[in-house]
mmCIF file with all atom_site columns, C-alpha atoms in Angstrom:
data_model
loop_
_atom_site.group_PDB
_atom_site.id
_atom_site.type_symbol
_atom_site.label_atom_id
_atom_site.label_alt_id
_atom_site.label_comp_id
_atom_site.label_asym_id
_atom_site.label_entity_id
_atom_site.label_seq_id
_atom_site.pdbx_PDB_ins_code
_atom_site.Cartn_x
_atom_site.Cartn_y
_atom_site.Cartn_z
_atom_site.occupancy
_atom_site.B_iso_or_equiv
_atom_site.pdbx_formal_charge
_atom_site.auth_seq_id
_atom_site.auth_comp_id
_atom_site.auth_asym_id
_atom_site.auth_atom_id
_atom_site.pdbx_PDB_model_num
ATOM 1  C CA . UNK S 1 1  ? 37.350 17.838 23.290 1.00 64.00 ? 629 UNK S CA 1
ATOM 2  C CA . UNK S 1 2  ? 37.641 19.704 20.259 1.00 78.00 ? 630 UNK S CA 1
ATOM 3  C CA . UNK S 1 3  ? 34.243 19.150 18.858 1.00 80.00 ? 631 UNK S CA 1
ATOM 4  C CA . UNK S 1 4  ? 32.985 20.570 22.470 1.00 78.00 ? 632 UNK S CA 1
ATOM 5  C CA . UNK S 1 5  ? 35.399 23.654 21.240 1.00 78.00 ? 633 UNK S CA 1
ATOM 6  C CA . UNK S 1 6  ? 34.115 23.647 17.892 1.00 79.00 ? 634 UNK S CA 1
ATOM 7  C CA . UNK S 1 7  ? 30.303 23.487 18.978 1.00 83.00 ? 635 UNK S CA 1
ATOM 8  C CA . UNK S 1 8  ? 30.874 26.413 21.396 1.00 82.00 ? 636 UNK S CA 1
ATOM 9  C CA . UNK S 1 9  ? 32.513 28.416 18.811 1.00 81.00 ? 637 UNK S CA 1
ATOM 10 C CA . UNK S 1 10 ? 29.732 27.875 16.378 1.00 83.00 ? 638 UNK S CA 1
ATOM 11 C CA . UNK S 1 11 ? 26.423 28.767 18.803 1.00 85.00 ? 639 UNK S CA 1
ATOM 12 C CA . UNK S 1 12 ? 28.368 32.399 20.161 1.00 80.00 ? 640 UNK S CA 1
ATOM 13 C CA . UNK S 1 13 ? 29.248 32.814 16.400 1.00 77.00 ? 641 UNK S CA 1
ATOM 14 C CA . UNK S 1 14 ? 25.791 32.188 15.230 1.00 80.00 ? 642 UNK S CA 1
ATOM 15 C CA . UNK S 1 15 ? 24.527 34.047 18.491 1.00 79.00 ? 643 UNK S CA 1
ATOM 16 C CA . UNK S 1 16 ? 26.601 37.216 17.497 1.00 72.00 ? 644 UNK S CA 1
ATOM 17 C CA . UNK S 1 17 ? 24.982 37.319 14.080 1.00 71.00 ? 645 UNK S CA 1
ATOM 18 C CA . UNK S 1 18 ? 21.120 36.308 15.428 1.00 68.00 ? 646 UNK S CA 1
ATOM 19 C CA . UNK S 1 19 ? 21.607 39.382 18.005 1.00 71.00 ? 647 UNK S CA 1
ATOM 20 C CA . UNK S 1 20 ? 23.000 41.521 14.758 1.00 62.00 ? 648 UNK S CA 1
ATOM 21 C CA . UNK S 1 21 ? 25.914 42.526 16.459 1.00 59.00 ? 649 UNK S CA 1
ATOM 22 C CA . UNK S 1 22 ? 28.509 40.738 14.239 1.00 57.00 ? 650 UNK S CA 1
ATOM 23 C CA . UNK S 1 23 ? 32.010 42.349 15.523 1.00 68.00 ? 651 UNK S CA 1
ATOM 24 C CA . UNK S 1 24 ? 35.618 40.286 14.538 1.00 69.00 ? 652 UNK S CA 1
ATOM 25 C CA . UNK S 1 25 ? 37.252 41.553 17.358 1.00 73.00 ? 653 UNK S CA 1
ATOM 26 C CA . UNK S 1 26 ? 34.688 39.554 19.660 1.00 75.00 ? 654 UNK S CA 1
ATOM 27 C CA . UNK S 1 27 ? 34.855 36.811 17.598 1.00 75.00 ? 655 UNK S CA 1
ATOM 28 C CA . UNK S 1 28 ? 38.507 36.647 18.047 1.00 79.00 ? 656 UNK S CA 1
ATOM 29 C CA . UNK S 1 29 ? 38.668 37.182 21.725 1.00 82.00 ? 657 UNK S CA 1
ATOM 30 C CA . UNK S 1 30 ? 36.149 33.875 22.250 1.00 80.00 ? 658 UNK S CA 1
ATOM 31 C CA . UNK S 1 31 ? 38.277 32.067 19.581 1.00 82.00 ? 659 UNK S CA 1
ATOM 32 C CA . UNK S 1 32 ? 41.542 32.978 21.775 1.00 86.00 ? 660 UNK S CA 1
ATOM 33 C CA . UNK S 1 33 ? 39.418 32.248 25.568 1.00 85.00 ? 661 UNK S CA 1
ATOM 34 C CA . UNK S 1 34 ? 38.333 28.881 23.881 1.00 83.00 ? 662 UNK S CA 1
ATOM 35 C CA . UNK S 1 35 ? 41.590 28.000 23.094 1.00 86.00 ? 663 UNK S CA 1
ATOM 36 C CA . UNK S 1 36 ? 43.526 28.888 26.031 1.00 88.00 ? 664 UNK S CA 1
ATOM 37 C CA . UNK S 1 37 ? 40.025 27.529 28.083 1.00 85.00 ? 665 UNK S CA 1
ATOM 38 C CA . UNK S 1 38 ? 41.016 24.303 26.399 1.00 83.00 ? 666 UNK S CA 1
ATOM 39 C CA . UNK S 1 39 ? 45.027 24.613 26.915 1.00 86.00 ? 667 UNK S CA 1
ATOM 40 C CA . UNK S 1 40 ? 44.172 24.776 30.791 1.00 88.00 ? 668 UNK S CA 1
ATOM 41 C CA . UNK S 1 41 ? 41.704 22.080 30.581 1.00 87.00 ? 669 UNK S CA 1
ATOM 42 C CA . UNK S 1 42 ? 44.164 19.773 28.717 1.00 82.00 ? 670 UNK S CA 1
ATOM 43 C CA . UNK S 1 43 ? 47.075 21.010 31.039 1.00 86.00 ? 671 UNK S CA 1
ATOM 44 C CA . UNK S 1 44 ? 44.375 19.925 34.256 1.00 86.00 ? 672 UNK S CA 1
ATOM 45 C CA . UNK S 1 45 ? 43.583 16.660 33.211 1.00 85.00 ? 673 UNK S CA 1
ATOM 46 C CA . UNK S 1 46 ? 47.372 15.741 32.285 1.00 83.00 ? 674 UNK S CA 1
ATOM 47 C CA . UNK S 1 47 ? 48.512 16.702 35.624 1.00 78.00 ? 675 UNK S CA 1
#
């Protein structure tokens, strides 16, 4: 679960910087989707 997290993190980072739009506020907005992505995905499958 978290290395799917990880992996997506990694290609949109490396994405940003291929397209040469590096930006820290986008960064941190897919950090904080990814995480609550996963929250809602853990909440889901303990349900």
């Amino acid at each position: 679960m978290m290395w799917g997290v990880l992996v997506v993190f990694a290609t949109s980072v490396i994405k940003e910087l291929i397209d040469g739009i590096f930006d820290w506020r986008d960064i941190i907005a897919g950090m904080l989707g990814g995480m609550v992505a996963g929250l809602v995905y853990l909440a889901f499958l303990l349900l």
